[in-house]
XYZ file of C-alpha atoms in Angstrom:
494
model
C -22.739 3.292 26.499
C -23.779 4.792 29.863
C -23.463 3.496 33.222
C -25.216 4.880 36.516
C -23.577 4.164 39.870
C -24.669 4.428 43.543
C -22.359 4.829 46.506
C -22.423 1.997 49.130
C -22.307 4.606 52.049
C -24.454 7.536 50.755
C -27.510 7.905 48.783
C -25.687 9.361 45.945
C -25.822 8.819 42.267
C -23.294 9.581 39.558
C -23.418 8.931 36.043
C -20.688 8.174 33.378
C -20.993 8.585 29.616
C -18.562 6.176 27.621
C -18.416 6.769 23.933
C -17.124 3.648 22.066
C -13.975 4.705 20.179
C -10.158 4.185 20.422
C -9.982 0.577 19.114
C -7.990 -2.275 20.687
C -5.495 -0.950 23.346
C -3.549 -3.657 25.207
C -0.460 -1.548 26.064
C -1.620 0.819 28.865
C -2.907 -0.066 32.299
C -6.557 0.020 33.282
C -6.229 2.933 35.432
C -4.800 4.992 32.253
C -7.592 3.587 30.134
C -10.448 4.256 32.531
C -9.345 7.920 33.034
C -8.212 8.623 29.249
C -9.766 6.184 26.923
C -12.992 4.299 28.634
C -14.449 3.854 25.182
C -11.326 1.930 24.004
C -11.326 -1.983 24.139
C -9.266 -4.543 25.718
C -10.904 -7.151 23.361
C -12.447 -6.131 19.947
C -13.366 -9.051 17.811
C -15.100 -8.621 14.315
C -15.764 -4.895 14.746
C -14.938 -2.052 12.570
C -14.916 1.629 12.809
C -18.622 2.750 12.593
C -19.141 5.389 9.975
C -21.831 6.719 12.091
C -19.782 6.673 15.168
C -18.802 3.915 17.665
C -17.826 0.525 16.778
C -19.960 -1.680 14.132
C -19.973 -5.487 13.701
C -18.712 -6.165 10.335
C -20.626 -7.646 7.553
C -20.568 -11.183 6.638
C -19.690 -12.958 3.462
C -21.371 -15.319 1.008
C -20.421 -17.424 -2.130
C -19.916 -15.217 -5.186
C -22.509 -17.232 -6.812
C -24.037 -19.838 -4.481
C -24.704 -22.269 -7.493
C -21.131 -21.765 -8.936
C -19.168 -21.329 -5.755
C -16.308 -23.681 -6.494
C -13.825 -22.880 -9.280
C -13.125 -25.745 -11.686
C -15.369 -28.225 -10.269
C -14.057 -31.835 -10.941
C -11.182 -30.642 -13.040
C -9.326 -28.426 -10.504
C -7.766 -29.034 -6.792
C -6.284 -26.880 -4.095
C -6.680 -23.319 -2.906
C -7.830 -20.446 -5.269
C -4.406 -18.918 -6.194
C -5.781 -15.498 -7.278
C -8.733 -13.560 -8.080
C -8.393 -10.862 -10.963
C -10.957 -7.965 -11.655
C -10.400 -6.764 -15.210
C -12.159 -4.210 -17.169
C -12.182 -4.259 -21.030
C -11.219 -0.529 -22.260
C -13.092 -0.914 -25.454
C -16.586 -1.948 -23.801
C -16.297 -1.275 -20.170
C -17.441 -4.871 -19.343
C -16.064 -6.267 -16.038
C -14.321 -9.784 -16.365
C -13.661 -11.804 -13.095
C -10.989 -14.435 -13.317
C -9.869 -17.041 -10.838
C -6.921 -19.286 -10.878
C -6.628 -22.702 -9.613
C -4.297 -25.823 -9.956
C -5.419 -28.544 -12.479
C -6.387 -31.825 -10.857
C -3.604 -34.179 -10.911
C -1.310 -32.128 -13.253
C 1.713 -29.866 -12.725
C -0.093 -26.664 -14.061
C -2.939 -24.235 -13.393
C -5.594 -22.311 -15.411
C -7.597 -19.228 -15.276
C -11.289 -19.523 -15.019
C -13.514 -16.565 -16.316
C -16.715 -16.332 -14.294
C -19.879 -16.251 -16.733
C -23.289 -15.213 -15.368
C -25.658 -18.251 -15.664
C -22.650 -20.644 -16.517
C -20.193 -20.330 -13.532
C -16.284 -20.725 -13.987
C -15.218 -21.303 -17.507
C -11.665 -22.335 -18.224
C -9.595 -19.922 -20.189
C -7.485 -21.047 -23.028
C -4.895 -18.354 -23.143
C -2.404 -20.560 -25.143
C 0.217 -20.595 -22.353
C 1.414 -23.213 -20.027
C 1.437 -22.155 -16.316
C 3.344 -24.693 -14.396
C 2.689 -24.886 -10.571
C 6.052 -26.427 -9.581
C 9.584 -25.794 -10.666
C 12.344 -27.596 -8.775
C 11.522 -26.610 -5.100
C 9.749 -23.509 -6.170
C 5.890 -23.741 -6.032
C 3.229 -21.353 -7.004
C 1.466 -20.005 -3.878
C -0.636 -17.106 -5.145
C -0.904 -14.598 -8.253
C -0.221 -10.924 -7.829
C -1.641 -8.644 -10.498
C -2.307 -5.166 -11.515
C -3.797 -3.354 -14.262
C -2.720 -0.032 -16.233
C -3.664 1.644 -19.367
C -1.098 2.039 -22.105
C -3.227 4.923 -23.823
C -4.964 2.250 -25.848
C -6.010 -0.608 -23.833
C -6.199 -1.806 -20.176
C -3.204 -4.184 -19.745
C -3.528 -6.904 -17.094
C -0.216 -8.371 -15.751
C 0.326 -11.037 -13.285
C 3.206 -13.045 -11.607
C 3.541 -15.978 -9.657
C 6.950 -16.620 -8.820
C 7.583 -19.782 -11.087
C 6.397 -18.794 -14.609
C 7.244 -15.459 -16.666
C 4.946 -12.542 -16.263
C 1.717 -12.739 -18.111
C 0.231 -9.929 -20.109
C -3.349 -9.529 -21.425
C -4.805 -6.640 -23.344
C -8.296 -7.750 -23.676
C -7.356 -9.817 -26.906
C -3.865 -11.207 -26.883
C -2.241 -13.077 -23.961
C 1.399 -13.376 -23.877
C 4.399 -14.361 -21.576
C 7.230 -11.672 -20.927
C 10.464 -13.471 -21.631
C 14.120 -12.559 -21.799
C 14.397 -14.556 -25.076
C 11.736 -12.557 -26.726
C 12.300 -9.519 -28.905
C 9.833 -7.166 -27.179
C 8.451 -6.197 -30.563
C 4.523 -6.558 -29.544
C 2.340 -8.533 -27.146
C 2.943 -11.772 -28.992
C 6.627 -11.196 -28.563
C 6.754 -9.528 -25.055
C 10.019 -9.356 -23.255
C 13.752 -8.411 -24.000
C 17.041 -8.828 -22.577
C 16.511 -6.587 -19.387
C 13.396 -8.684 -18.104
C 13.438 -11.207 -15.203
C 11.893 -14.475 -16.089
C 10.182 -15.654 -12.998
C 9.170 -12.545 -10.975
C 7.188 -12.886 -7.731
C 6.105 -9.230 -7.584
C 5.096 -6.715 -10.058
C 3.516 -3.188 -10.348
C 2.734 -0.300 -12.738
C 4.427 2.910 -12.063
C 5.290 5.984 -14.155
C 3.748 4.430 -17.350
C 6.197 1.542 -16.725
C 5.681 -2.135 -15.930
C 8.115 -3.274 -12.986
C 9.069 -6.950 -12.206
C 10.956 -8.123 -9.228
C 11.859 -11.213 -7.036
C 13.114 -13.834 -9.377
C 14.270 -16.349 -6.797
C 14.469 -19.224 -9.327
C 17.099 -17.497 -11.396
C 18.997 -16.112 -8.192
C 17.896 -12.519 -9.240
C 16.052 -11.650 -6.007
C 17.644 -8.134 -5.785
C 16.997 -7.081 -9.501
C 14.151 -5.003 -10.412
C 13.312 -4.847 -14.261
C 11.346 -2.203 -16.048
C 9.759 -1.950 -19.475
C 9.661 1.045 -21.868
C 7.081 3.737 -20.964
C 3.812 2.769 -22.517
C 5.016 -0.272 -23.949
C 4.575 -2.874 -21.187
C 5.644 -5.664 -23.568
C 9.094 -4.164 -24.324
C 11.974 -4.782 -22.070
C 14.754 -3.971 -24.461
C 17.307 -1.315 -23.572
C 17.247 0.415 -26.826
C 13.328 1.283 -26.341
C 14.122 2.389 -22.706
C 13.788 -0.996 -20.744
C 16.344 -1.631 -17.871
C 17.247 -2.867 -14.592
C 17.860 -1.558 -11.173
C 20.184 -3.390 -8.774
C 18.478 -2.770 -5.458
C 20.862 -4.485 -3.182
C 17.951 -6.002 -1.280
C 16.351 -9.479 -1.188
C 13.136 -7.782 -2.589
C 9.890 -8.934 -1.108
C 7.520 -6.333 -2.381
C 7.469 -3.264 -4.963
C 4.783 -0.617 -4.575
C 4.462 3.083 -5.981
C 3.760 5.936 -3.886
C 3.500 9.475 -4.996
C 6.552 10.069 -7.371
C 8.593 7.143 -6.186
C 8.738 3.221 -6.572
C 9.234 1.908 -3.038
C 11.257 -1.457 -2.824
C 10.786 -3.572 0.226
C 12.798 -6.194 1.820
C 12.632 -7.679 5.285
C 15.645 -5.627 6.571
C 15.417 -2.254 4.726
C 13.285 -0.105 2.250
C 14.634 1.871 -0.812
C 12.834 4.048 -3.239
C 13.505 4.612 -6.983
C 12.562 8.011 -8.703
C 12.331 8.513 -12.311
C 15.290 10.543 -14.072
C 15.163 11.924 -17.498
C 18.829 10.909 -18.242
C 19.453 7.827 -15.816
C 16.298 5.817 -15.990
C 15.480 5.437 -12.319
C 17.584 6.853 -9.274
C 18.016 4.597 -6.266
C 18.103 5.981 -2.704
C 17.846 4.636 0.766
C 14.696 5.038 2.963
C 15.675 2.975 5.954
C 18.282 0.196 6.637
C 16.708 -0.560 10.263
C 12.986 -1.473 9.319
C 11.667 -3.847 6.823
C 8.356 -5.625 5.637
C 7.779 -9.033 7.167
C 4.845 -10.071 4.928
C 4.839 -9.115 1.184
C 0.914 -8.712 0.850
C 0.719 -6.600 3.681
C 1.932 -3.553 1.708
C -1.420 -1.805 0.719
C -2.236 1.925 -0.340
C -4.874 3.615 1.975
C -5.645 7.104 3.240
C -3.036 8.436 0.999
C -0.246 6.350 2.609
C 1.154 3.049 2.036
C 0.996 0.713 5.281
C 3.006 -2.212 5.794
C 3.483 -4.894 8.433
C 6.861 -4.525 10.293
C 8.380 -6.752 13.021
C 6.917 -4.323 15.577
C 3.599 -3.753 14.010
C 2.015 -1.741 11.293
C 3.910 1.304 10.033
C 3.097 3.728 7.188
C 5.156 5.142 4.371
C 3.781 8.703 4.166
C 5.038 12.103 3.166
C 5.757 14.890 5.562
C 5.784 18.639 5.102
C 9.686 18.385 4.264
C 10.191 17.866 0.735
C 11.446 14.321 -0.299
C 11.056 13.185 3.614
C 9.145 10.107 4.732
C 7.287 9.293 7.726
C 7.751 5.719 9.073
C 6.376 5.845 12.629
C 4.408 2.970 13.914
C 0.497 3.490 13.827
C -0.360 0.319 15.720
C 1.171 0.790 19.127
C -2.035 0.358 21.247
C -2.483 -2.929 19.424
C 0.957 -4.067 19.033
C 0.612 -7.137 21.385
C -2.236 -8.538 19.530
C -0.766 -7.831 16.149
C 2.643 -9.390 17.062
C 0.905 -12.410 18.622
C -0.918 -13.061 15.378
C 1.840 -12.593 12.873
C 4.892 -14.049 14.568
C 3.421 -17.521 14.557
C 2.332 -17.391 10.964
C 4.323 -18.015 7.678
C 4.631 -14.992 5.382
C 2.631 -16.279 2.554
C -0.460 -16.967 4.757
C -1.089 -13.476 5.167
C -3.382 -11.578 2.493
C -4.329 -7.967 2.624
C -7.023 -5.904 1.050
C -8.334 -2.352 1.223
C -12.135 -1.661 1.759
C -11.959 2.021 0.281
C -15.592 2.882 0.912
C -14.917 2.502 4.889
C -11.278 3.508 4.862
C -10.093 0.436 6.093
C -7.710 -2.568 5.473
C -8.051 -6.154 6.386
C -5.116 -8.783 6.877
C -6.254 -12.486 6.899
C -3.922 -14.850 8.343
C -4.491 -18.562 7.955
C -3.830 -21.467 5.677
C -5.389 -24.905 4.960
C -4.427 -26.224 8.325
C -6.634 -23.584 10.175
C -10.317 -24.376 10.242
C -12.583 -21.479 8.958
C -14.033 -20.479 12.470
C -10.398 -20.519 13.905
C -8.856 -18.359 11.178
C -7.732 -14.789 12.486
C -6.850 -11.518 11.010
C -6.349 -7.834 11.696
C -8.805 -4.972 10.843
C -7.497 -1.447 10.701
C -9.757 1.632 10.193
C -9.354 5.462 10.113
C -11.636 7.403 12.500
C -12.280 11.236 12.457
C -10.516 12.074 15.672
C -12.085 15.634 15.738
C -15.204 13.985 17.325
C -13.028 12.857 20.202
C -14.498 14.108 23.488
C -11.132 13.991 25.264
C -8.736 17.136 24.698
C -5.959 14.613 23.873
C -8.002 12.558 21.355
C -8.113 8.569 21.350
C -5.478 8.088 18.577
C -3.426 10.991 17.427
C -3.278 9.769 13.699
C -6.868 8.424 13.577
C -6.195 4.790 13.234
C -7.999 1.907 15.220
C -7.465 -1.493 15.215
C -9.119 -4.750 16.082
C -9.216 -8.645 15.551
C -10.927 -10.536 12.788
C -12.106 -14.209 13.155
C -13.917 -16.550 11.145
C -12.651 -15.537 7.552
C -10.098 -17.985 5.918
C -8.496 -16.374 2.628
C -6.005 -17.861 0.229
C -6.268 -14.628 -1.682
C -8.274 -11.436 -1.539
C -8.852 -8.390 -3.753
C -11.237 -5.449 -4.161
C -12.019 -3.175 -6.868
C -14.896 -0.748 -7.735
C -17.320 -2.059 -10.276
C -19.542 1.193 -11.254
C -20.424 2.647 -7.959
C -20.260 -0.748 -6.061
C -17.054 -1.901 -4.209
C -16.487 -5.455 -4.812
C -14.584 -7.356 -2.228
C -13.598 -11.067 -2.969
C -11.595 -13.594 -1.330
C -10.633 -17.140 -2.540
C -10.463 -19.880 0.077
C -8.490 -23.194 0.313
C -11.720 -25.065 -0.328
C -11.461 -23.678 -3.837
C -14.535 -21.330 -3.575
C -14.717 -17.683 -4.160
C -16.521 -15.525 -1.696
C -18.033 -11.955 -1.673
C -17.327 -10.017 1.533
C -19.339 -7.100 2.725
C -22.658 -9.147 2.275
C -25.100 -10.474 4.635
C -25.372 -11.119 8.436
C -23.273 -14.235 8.563
C -20.211 -15.834 7.513
C -21.347 -18.317 4.939
C -24.303 -19.437 7.205
C -22.285 -19.374 10.615
C -22.896 -16.750 13.345
C -20.605 -13.836 13.459
C -19.100 -13.874 16.915
C -18.145 -10.269 17.915
C -16.743 -9.276 21.116
C -16.261 -5.755 22.843
C -14.782 -5.517 26.180
C -14.143 -2.096 27.812
C -11.132 -1.377 30.052
C -12.001 -2.028 33.888
C -13.611 1.270 34.858
C -13.047 3.029 38.242
C -14.902 6.190 37.549
C -12.166 8.209 39.094
C -12.190 6.297 42.345
C -10.236 2.987 42.002
C -10.198 2.422 45.937
C -13.971 2.792 46.298
C -16.347 -0.029 45.531
C -19.415 0.979 43.509
C -22.960 -0.459 43.370
C -24.327 -0.264 39.861
C -28.129 0.480 39.307
C -28.233 0.291 35.512
C -26.246 0.186 32.427
C -27.830 1.645 29.391
C -26.377 0.845 26.036
C -27.218 2.775 22.948
C -26.969 1.140 19.547
C -28.018 1.596 16.154
C -29.790 -1.430 14.928
C -29.269 -2.540 11.322
C -30.804 -6.154 11.395
C -31.364 -8.943 13.809
C -29.363 -8.676 17.071
C -28.711 -11.027 19.970
C -26.572 -9.024 22.583
C -24.932 -10.616 25.701
C -23.660 -8.562 28.576
C -20.893 -9.901 30.988
C -19.612 -7.800 33.807
C -16.130 -8.647 35.275
C -15.193 -6.932 38.560
C -12.540 -6.628 41.169
C -10.006 -6.420 38.290
C -10.983 -10.010 37.052
C -9.513 -11.626 40.113
C -12.783 -13.774 40.495
C -12.721 -14.846 37.035
C -12.580 -18.580 36.726
C -10.355 -18.454 33.679
C -9.185 -16.968 30.597
C -11.709 -15.226 28.316
C -13.007 -17.217 25.347
C -14.823 -15.061 22.643
C -17.021 -18.027 21.877
C -18.357 -17.772 25.481
C -19.829 -14.176 25.102
């Protein structure tokens, strides 16, 4: 963006060049932003870090299949509880599965997407109940790992035992089983109603069993035998001392999160896993905010987004906030939202992550979220750079997700989200939100061009863009620090 200004008292023209970079910044005054970050934004809605520079309006989303958008038509109800992308090791075939509650019955089923047919209910031989006492399945969490023979899928829901699938056999992981094989998965060390799971160090970890009052226990299987949770084979438990709300591996450690602290477990040849404190002052307030991106883990803390990243010191961990410029926006959006209504996903091809915040009480156009992306700060034109660590943030609006996932399928990255309407949608496709116009807003700081006390007369404003499709652009100018503005900004008016 470039602006040309003319002095009101002299026939003198000056020009200013503004490079769009820096992301949303609501923490500094406009004098500082005008001098040091003129291309940052005081409003940034539905924009991402452009891979070719500047900001780029995000792509749209469409039904994964417009003919078969809804999962379990006529036999299911409620939101999509989870979407799984699974690859058969034997053939490389991709299976896309979605879970949804059965109509009028206290159980849910998985559905397999089949080209030309749509969502076909899977008969896995198991009964997945939706409600047990005061506990209800809100979403599925899953992961896939290889046991040197097959790709093994595991998913949990906080009510039922962990479910395993190796491409042929389905089975529950239960403490009453022998752990002899997939059909008898389990053992005495397992927790029976885990909410969280992950694979780490060739081992399956389960945690967050609130039904059986084992919220602080992390159980693990024998290495390469994800179905075996017996002590004799190498299975065991970690007593974390935390009310666990997520577990994720990072480098050579398993990180255990709670709302008030973080610990890590490291594999030990004699003791199984050794537990140590990371911090007792910072915690994760949203389970599904923990994502791996850019070589780090990021998570949502009470004061914004923080990373778990390694430092030059061996065994040291960096936890410094990366979202200070956008802290006001982030805390405003998240503090009023229940934890389970936040869903996070990584878009690897763009080095970005997205948090979607909303539930079935929010209309789709009003659903909000947070987008974070990495920018190459070596291209910044100020000596200090825009953001020292390269992170930039903005706001999402118009995507409502009950669950979300992403995986590479061949060379294509597939980003899917389920909605509370029971449909599955594909992101990063098209120029609309399922037919609705994508509203995008970028507002610069108030610009004083080095002289805040002198009023300027603008001759022209040139905006340089890289067009990728049909574009309708509106330009609105606020002046005198917004004192003459009739009211608060509404993105729908732009």
